[in-house]
Coordinates of C-alpha atoms in Angstrom, one line a residue:
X1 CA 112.7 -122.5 -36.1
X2 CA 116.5 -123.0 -36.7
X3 CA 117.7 -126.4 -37.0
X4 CA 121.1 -125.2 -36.4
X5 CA 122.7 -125.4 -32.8
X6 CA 122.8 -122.3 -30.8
X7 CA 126.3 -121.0 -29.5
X8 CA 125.1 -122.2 -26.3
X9 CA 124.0 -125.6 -27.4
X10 CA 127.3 -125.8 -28.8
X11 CA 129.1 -125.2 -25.6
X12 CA 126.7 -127.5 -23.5
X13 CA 127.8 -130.1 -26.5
X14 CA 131.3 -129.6 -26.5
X15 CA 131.5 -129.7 -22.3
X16 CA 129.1 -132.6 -21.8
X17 CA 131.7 -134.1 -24.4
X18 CA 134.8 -133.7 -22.5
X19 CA 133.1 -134.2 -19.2
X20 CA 132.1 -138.0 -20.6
X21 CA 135.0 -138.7 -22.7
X22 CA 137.6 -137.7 -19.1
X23 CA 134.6 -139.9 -16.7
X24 CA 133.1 -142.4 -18.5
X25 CA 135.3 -144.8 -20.8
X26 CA 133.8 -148.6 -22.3
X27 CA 135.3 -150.3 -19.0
X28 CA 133.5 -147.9 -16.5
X29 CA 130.2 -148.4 -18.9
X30 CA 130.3 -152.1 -18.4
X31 CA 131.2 -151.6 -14.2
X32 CA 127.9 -149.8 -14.4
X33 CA 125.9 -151.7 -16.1
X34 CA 126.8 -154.9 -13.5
X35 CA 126.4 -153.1 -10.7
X36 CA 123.1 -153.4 -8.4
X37 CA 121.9 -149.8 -9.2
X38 CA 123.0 -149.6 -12.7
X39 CA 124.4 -146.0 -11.9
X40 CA 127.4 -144.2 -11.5
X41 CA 126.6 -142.1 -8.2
X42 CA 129.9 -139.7 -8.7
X43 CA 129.4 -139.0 -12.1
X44 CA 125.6 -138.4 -11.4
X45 CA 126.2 -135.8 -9.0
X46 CA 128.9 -134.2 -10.9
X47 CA 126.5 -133.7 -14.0
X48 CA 124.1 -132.0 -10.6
X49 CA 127.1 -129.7 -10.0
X50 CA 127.5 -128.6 -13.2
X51 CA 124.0 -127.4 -13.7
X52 CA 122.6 -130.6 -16.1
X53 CA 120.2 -131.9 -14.3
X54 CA 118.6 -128.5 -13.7
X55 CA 119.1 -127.7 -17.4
X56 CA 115.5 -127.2 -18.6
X57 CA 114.0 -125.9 -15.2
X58 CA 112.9 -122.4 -14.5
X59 CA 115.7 -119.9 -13.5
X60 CA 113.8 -118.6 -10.5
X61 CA 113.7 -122.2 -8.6
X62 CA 117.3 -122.2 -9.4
X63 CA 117.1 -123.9 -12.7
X64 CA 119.1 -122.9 -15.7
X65 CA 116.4 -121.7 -17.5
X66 CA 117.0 -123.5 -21.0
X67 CA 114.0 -125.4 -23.2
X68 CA 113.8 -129.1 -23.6
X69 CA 115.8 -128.6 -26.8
X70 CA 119.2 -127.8 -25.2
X71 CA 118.5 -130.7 -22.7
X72 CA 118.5 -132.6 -25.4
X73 CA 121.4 -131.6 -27.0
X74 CA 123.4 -133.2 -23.6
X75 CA 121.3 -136.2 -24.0
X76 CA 122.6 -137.0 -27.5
X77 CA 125.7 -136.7 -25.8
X78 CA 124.6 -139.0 -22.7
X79 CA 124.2 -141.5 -25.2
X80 CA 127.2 -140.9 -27.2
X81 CA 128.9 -142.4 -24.1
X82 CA 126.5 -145.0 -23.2
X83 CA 126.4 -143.0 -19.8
X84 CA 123.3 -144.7 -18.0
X85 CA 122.0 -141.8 -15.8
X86 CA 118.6 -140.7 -14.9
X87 CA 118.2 -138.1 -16.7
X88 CA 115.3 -138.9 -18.8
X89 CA 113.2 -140.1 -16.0
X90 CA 114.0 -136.8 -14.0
X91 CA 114.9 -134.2 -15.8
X92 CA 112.7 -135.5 -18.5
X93 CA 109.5 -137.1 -17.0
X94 CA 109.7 -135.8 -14.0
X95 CA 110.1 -132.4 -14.2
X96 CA 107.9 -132.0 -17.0
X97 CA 105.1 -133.7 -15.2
X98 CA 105.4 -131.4 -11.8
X99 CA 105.4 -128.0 -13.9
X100 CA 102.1 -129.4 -16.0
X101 CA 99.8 -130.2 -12.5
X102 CA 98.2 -127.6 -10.2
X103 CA 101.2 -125.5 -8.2
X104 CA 101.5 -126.8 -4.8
X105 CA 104.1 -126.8 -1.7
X106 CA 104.4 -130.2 -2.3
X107 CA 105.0 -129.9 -6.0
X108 CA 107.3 -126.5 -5.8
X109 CA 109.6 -128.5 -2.8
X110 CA 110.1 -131.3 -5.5
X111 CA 110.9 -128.8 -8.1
X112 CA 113.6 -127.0 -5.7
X113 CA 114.8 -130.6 -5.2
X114 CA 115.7 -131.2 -9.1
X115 CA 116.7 -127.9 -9.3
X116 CA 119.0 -127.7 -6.4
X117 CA 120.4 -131.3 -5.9
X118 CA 121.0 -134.7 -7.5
X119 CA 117.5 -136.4 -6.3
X120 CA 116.0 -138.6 -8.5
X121 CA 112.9 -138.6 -8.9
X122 CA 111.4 -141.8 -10.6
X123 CA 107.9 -142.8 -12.8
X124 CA 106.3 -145.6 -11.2
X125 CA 103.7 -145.7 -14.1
X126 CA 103.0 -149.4 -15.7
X127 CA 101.3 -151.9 -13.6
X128 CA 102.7 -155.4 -13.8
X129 CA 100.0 -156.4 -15.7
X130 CA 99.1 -153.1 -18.2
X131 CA 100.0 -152.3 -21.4
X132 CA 102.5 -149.5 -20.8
X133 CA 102.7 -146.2 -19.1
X134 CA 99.9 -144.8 -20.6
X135 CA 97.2 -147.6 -19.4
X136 CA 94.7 -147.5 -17.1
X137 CA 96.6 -147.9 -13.6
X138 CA 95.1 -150.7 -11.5
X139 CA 97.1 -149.9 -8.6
X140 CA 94.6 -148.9 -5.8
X141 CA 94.3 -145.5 -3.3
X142 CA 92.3 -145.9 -0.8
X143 CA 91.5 -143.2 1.2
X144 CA 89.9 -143.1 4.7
X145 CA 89.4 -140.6 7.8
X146 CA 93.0 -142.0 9.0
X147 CA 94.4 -141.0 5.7
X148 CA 95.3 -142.5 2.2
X149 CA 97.4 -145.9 1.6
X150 CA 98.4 -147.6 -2.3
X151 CA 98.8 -151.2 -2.3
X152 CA 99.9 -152.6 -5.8
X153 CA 102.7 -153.1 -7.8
X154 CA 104.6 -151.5 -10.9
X155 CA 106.7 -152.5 -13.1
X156 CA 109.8 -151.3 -15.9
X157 CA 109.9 -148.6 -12.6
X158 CA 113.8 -147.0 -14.1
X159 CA 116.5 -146.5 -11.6
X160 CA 113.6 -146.8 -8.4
X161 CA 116.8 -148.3 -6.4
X162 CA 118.7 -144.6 -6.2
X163 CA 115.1 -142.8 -6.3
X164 CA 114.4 -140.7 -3.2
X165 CA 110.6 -140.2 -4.6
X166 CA 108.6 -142.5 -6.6
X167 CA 105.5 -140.5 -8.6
X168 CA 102.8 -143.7 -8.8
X169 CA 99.6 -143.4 -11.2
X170 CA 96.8 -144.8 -9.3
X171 CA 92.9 -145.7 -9.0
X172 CA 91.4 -143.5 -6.8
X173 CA 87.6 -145.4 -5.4
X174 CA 85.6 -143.4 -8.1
X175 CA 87.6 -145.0 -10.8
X176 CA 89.6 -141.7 -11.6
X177 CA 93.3 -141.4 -12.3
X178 CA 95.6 -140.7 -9.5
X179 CA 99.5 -139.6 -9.0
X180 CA 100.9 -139.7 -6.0
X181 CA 104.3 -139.0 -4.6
X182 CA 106.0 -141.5 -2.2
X183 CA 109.1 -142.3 -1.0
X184 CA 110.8 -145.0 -1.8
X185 CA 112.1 -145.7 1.6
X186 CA 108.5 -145.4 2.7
X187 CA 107.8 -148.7 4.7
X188 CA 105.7 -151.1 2.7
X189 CA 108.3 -150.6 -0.5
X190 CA 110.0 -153.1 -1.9
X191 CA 111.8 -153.8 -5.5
X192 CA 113.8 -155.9 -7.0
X193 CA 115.3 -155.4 -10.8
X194 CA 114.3 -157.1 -13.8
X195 CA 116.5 -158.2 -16.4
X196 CA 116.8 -155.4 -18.9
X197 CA 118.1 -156.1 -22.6
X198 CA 119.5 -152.5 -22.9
X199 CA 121.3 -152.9 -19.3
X200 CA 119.5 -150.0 -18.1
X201 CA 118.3 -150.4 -14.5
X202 CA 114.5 -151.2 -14.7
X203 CA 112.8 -152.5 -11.4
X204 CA 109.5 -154.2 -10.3
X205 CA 108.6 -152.3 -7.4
X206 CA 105.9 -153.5 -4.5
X207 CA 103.3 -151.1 -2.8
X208 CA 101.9 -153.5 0.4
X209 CA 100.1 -151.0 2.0
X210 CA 101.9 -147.8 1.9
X211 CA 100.6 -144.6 3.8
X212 CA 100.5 -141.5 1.7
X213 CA 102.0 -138.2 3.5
X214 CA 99.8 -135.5 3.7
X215 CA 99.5 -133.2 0.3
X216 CA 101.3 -136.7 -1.5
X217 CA 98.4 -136.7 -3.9
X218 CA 99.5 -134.5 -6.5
X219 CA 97.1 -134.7 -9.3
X220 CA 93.5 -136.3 -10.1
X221 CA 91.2 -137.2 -13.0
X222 CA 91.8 -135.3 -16.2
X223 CA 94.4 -133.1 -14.8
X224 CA 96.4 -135.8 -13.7
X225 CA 96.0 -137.8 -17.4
X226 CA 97.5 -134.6 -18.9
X227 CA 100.2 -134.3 -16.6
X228 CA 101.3 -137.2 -17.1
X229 CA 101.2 -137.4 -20.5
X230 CA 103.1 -133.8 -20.8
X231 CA 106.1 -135.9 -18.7
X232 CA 105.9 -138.8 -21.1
X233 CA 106.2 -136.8 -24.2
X234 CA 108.9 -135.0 -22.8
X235 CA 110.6 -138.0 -21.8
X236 CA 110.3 -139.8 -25.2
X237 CA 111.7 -137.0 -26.6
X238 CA 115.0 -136.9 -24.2
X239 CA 115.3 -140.9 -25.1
X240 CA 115.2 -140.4 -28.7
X241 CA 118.0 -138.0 -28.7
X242 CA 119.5 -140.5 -26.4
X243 CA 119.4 -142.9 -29.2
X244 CA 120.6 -140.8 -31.7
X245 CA 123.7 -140.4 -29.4
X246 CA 123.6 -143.9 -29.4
X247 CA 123.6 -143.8 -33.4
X248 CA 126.5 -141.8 -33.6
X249 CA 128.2 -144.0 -31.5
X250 CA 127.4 -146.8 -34.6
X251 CA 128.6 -144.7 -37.0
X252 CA 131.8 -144.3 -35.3
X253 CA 132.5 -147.8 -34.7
X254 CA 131.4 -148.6 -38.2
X255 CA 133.6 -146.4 -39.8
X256 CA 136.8 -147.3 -38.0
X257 CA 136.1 -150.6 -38.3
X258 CA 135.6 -150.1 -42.3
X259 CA 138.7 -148.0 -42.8
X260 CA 140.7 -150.8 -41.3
X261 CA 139.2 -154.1 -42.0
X262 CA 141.2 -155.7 -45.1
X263 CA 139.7 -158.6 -47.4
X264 CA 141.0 -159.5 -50.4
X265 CA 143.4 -157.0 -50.4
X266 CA 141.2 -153.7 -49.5
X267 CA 140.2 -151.9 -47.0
X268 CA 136.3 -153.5 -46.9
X269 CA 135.0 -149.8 -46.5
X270 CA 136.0 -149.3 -50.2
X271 CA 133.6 -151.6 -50.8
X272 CA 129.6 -150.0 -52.4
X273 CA 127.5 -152.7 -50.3
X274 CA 129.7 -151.4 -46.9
X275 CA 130.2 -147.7 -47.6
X276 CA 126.5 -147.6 -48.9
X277 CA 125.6 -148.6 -45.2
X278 CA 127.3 -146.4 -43.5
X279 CA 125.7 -143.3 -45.4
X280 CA 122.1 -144.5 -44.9
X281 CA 123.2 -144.8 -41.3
X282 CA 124.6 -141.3 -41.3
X283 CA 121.1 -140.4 -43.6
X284 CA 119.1 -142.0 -41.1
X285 CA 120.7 -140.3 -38.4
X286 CA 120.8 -137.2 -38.9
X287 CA 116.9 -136.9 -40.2
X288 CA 116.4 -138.6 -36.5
X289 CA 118.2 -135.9 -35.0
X290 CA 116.1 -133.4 -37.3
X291 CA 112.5 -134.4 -35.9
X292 CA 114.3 -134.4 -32.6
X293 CA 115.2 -131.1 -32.7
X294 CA 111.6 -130.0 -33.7
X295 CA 109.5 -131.8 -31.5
X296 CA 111.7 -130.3 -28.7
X297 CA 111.4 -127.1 -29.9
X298 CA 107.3 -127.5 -30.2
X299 CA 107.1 -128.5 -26.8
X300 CA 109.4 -125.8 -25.6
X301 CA 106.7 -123.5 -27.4
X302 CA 104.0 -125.1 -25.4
X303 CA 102.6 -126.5 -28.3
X304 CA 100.1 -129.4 -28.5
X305 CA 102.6 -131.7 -30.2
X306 CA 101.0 -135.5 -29.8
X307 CA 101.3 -136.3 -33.4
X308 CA 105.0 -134.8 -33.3
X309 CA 105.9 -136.7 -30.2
X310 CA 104.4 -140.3 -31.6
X311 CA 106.2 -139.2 -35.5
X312 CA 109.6 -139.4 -34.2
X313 CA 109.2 -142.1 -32.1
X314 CA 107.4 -144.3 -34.8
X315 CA 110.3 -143.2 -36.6
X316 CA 113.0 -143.2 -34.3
X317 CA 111.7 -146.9 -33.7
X318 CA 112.3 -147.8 -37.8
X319 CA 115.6 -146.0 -37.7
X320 CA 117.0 -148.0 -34.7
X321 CA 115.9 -151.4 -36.2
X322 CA 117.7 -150.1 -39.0
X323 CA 121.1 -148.9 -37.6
X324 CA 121.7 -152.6 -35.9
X325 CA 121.0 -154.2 -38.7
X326 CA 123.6 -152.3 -40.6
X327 CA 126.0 -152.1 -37.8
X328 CA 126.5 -155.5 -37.1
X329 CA 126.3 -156.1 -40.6
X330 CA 129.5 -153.6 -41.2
X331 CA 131.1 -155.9 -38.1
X332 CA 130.4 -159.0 -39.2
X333 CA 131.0 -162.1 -36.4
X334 CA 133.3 -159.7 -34.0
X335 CA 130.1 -157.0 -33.7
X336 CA 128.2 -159.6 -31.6
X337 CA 131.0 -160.4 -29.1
X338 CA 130.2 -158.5 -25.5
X339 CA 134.0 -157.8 -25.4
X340 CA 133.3 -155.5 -28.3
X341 CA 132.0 -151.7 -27.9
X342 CA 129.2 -152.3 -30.4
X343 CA 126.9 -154.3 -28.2
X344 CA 126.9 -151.3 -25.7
X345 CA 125.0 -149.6 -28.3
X346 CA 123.1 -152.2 -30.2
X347 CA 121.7 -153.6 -27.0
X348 CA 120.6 -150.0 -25.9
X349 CA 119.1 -148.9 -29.2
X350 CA 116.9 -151.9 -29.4
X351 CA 115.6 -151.8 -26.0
X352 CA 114.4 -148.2 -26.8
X353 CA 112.5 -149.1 -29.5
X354 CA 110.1 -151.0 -26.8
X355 CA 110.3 -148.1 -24.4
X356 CA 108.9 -144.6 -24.0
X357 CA 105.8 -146.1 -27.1
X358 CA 106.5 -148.8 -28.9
X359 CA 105.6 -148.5 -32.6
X360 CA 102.2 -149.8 -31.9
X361 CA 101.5 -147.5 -29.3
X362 CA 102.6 -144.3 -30.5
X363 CA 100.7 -145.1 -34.3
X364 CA 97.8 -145.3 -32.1
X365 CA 98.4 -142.1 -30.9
X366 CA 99.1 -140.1 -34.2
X367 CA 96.0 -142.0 -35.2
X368 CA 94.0 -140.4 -32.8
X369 CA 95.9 -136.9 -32.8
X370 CA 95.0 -136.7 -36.7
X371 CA 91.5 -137.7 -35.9
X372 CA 91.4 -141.0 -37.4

């Protein structure tokens, strides 16, 4: 593979850069961030316009017919700008998950949906009480002769407040895994949104009895397991390159901040201890970006790439730990004021190391994917 970026990487790069740097400044972040939905709707449905959201999606449902790799290239960028969109949950988990189960009207019409408009389309995966997304649900189908019903409720459900679909996992009677897809304005829905440290909009969401349309159950047993874990390790994929937008974003900040700085006399970035920093962050970077780059690819191959997925998350998780420390670090007192950019990005990098596997969670997997 060629680590290098395509010409057409470059120009979804250099576009998604403009675009962000003309929409989104630190002020607009922060209005974001407070707001009840904890997305900007306009900028959203301009980055549907301009083909982004349909990025990685076949060219004959309308899609743009590019890999998970160039979709991650605009992530990076996503990130870059703190831009809090749902893009990893839909373009990432979401679309990854309906291409992986058995072809149906009801999965092709929620295909045509990402590929042709701004819907989102949300994971309602983690039970209120499980581990994380890849538990055992608890959440109950029941199905009778008058049809199917879910009563339950999720939680860490990501941007469920703007989502015109919800796909929940379920247990079906026999004890097998279920995904269903509802709406969210179905009656019996309620959420309510929990206090996030990365500011991204995360909601408890409450099935009380809520009727399943007919062909809404899109996946069972095995086949749903592997669906959904095809839409999770495309999804941790998209965040880490998220995060490494997020890195650069450090960097930046870091290195303004060092080249202006003064104490006793000097600029503190000609300092070893601060200027040593700031190249492991740029190191540590750049090697995320790397594994990035070819774990995308591997999926985009159609690859079995468990262990490749779970490797750059375990290490994305080290390198994030990493890059705040030295950040903040670099800043001193002033990093850890909100009126300063650096939070924006701190905040965000930390919460990801919980998210999409935490370190725990994804050893486990490479553990089991090296046969351990």
């Amino acid at each position: 593979m060629d680590l290098m970026l395509s010409d057409t990487q470059e120009m979804i790069r250099d576009g998604a850069r403009r675009f962000l740097a003309d929409s989104l400044d630190a002020d607009t972040v922060r209005e974001v961030e407070a707001s009840a939905d904890g997305v900007h709707a306009e900028i959203w449905a301009q980055m549907a316009e301009l083909g982004w959201t349909a990025l990685a999606l076949p060219d004959d449902i309308g899609g743009g017919g590019a890999g998970l790799a160039d979709l991650c290239v605009l992530a990076e960028e996503l990130g870059r700008a703190a831009a809090s969109t749902p893009l990893v949950a839909t373009a990432g988990f979401a679309a990854a998950f309906l291409r992986a189960v058995e072809p149906m009207a009801a999965t092709r019409d929620l295909l045509n949906r990402l590929a042709t408009s701004d819907a989102v389309i949300a994971p309602a995966l983690a039970d209120a009480v499980g581990r994380d997304e890849r538990s055992a649900p608890s959440s109950v189908l029941t199905e009778t002769d008058a049809g199917a019903t879910i009563a339950g409720a999720k939680a860490m459900v990501p941007y469920a407040s703007v989502a015109q679909v919800l796909l929940v996992s379920l247990r079906a009677p026999d004890g097998e895994a279920v995904v269903v897809a509802v709406d969210r304005d179905a009656a019996g829905v309620t959420w309510a949104r929990h206090g996030a440290t990365g500011g991204d909009p995360l909601f408890h969401v409450e099935f009380d009895n809520v009727s399943v349309p007919a062909g809404g159950v899109l996946a069972r047993g095995p086949a749903a397991q592997r669906a959904i874990d095809a839409g999770l390790d495309a999804a941790a994929v998209l965040a880490t390159a998220e995060a490494v937008g997020c890195c650069e974003a450090m960097i930046r900040l870091g290195s303004e901040y060092a080249a202006n700085r003064q104490q006793f006399g000097r600029v503190i970035g000609s300092y070893q201890a601060v200027a040593h920093r700031l190249a492991d962050m740029r190191i540590n970077t750049d090697a995320c970006r790397l594994l990035v780059a070819e774990t995308a690819w591997m999926l985009d191959q159609g690859r079995d790439a468990t262990l490749e997925v779970a490797g750059t998350k375990v290490f994305a998780n080290d390198v994030m730990v990493d890059m705040v420390h030295a950040a903040h670090t670099v800043h001193g007192a002033i990093g850890y004021t909100t009126e300063y950019d650096l939070q924006l990005y701190t905040r965000r990098a930390r919460a990801f190391c919980l998210s999409h596997g935490d370190t725990d969670a994804q050893t486990e997997r490479a553990a089991v994917a090296l046969g351990l």
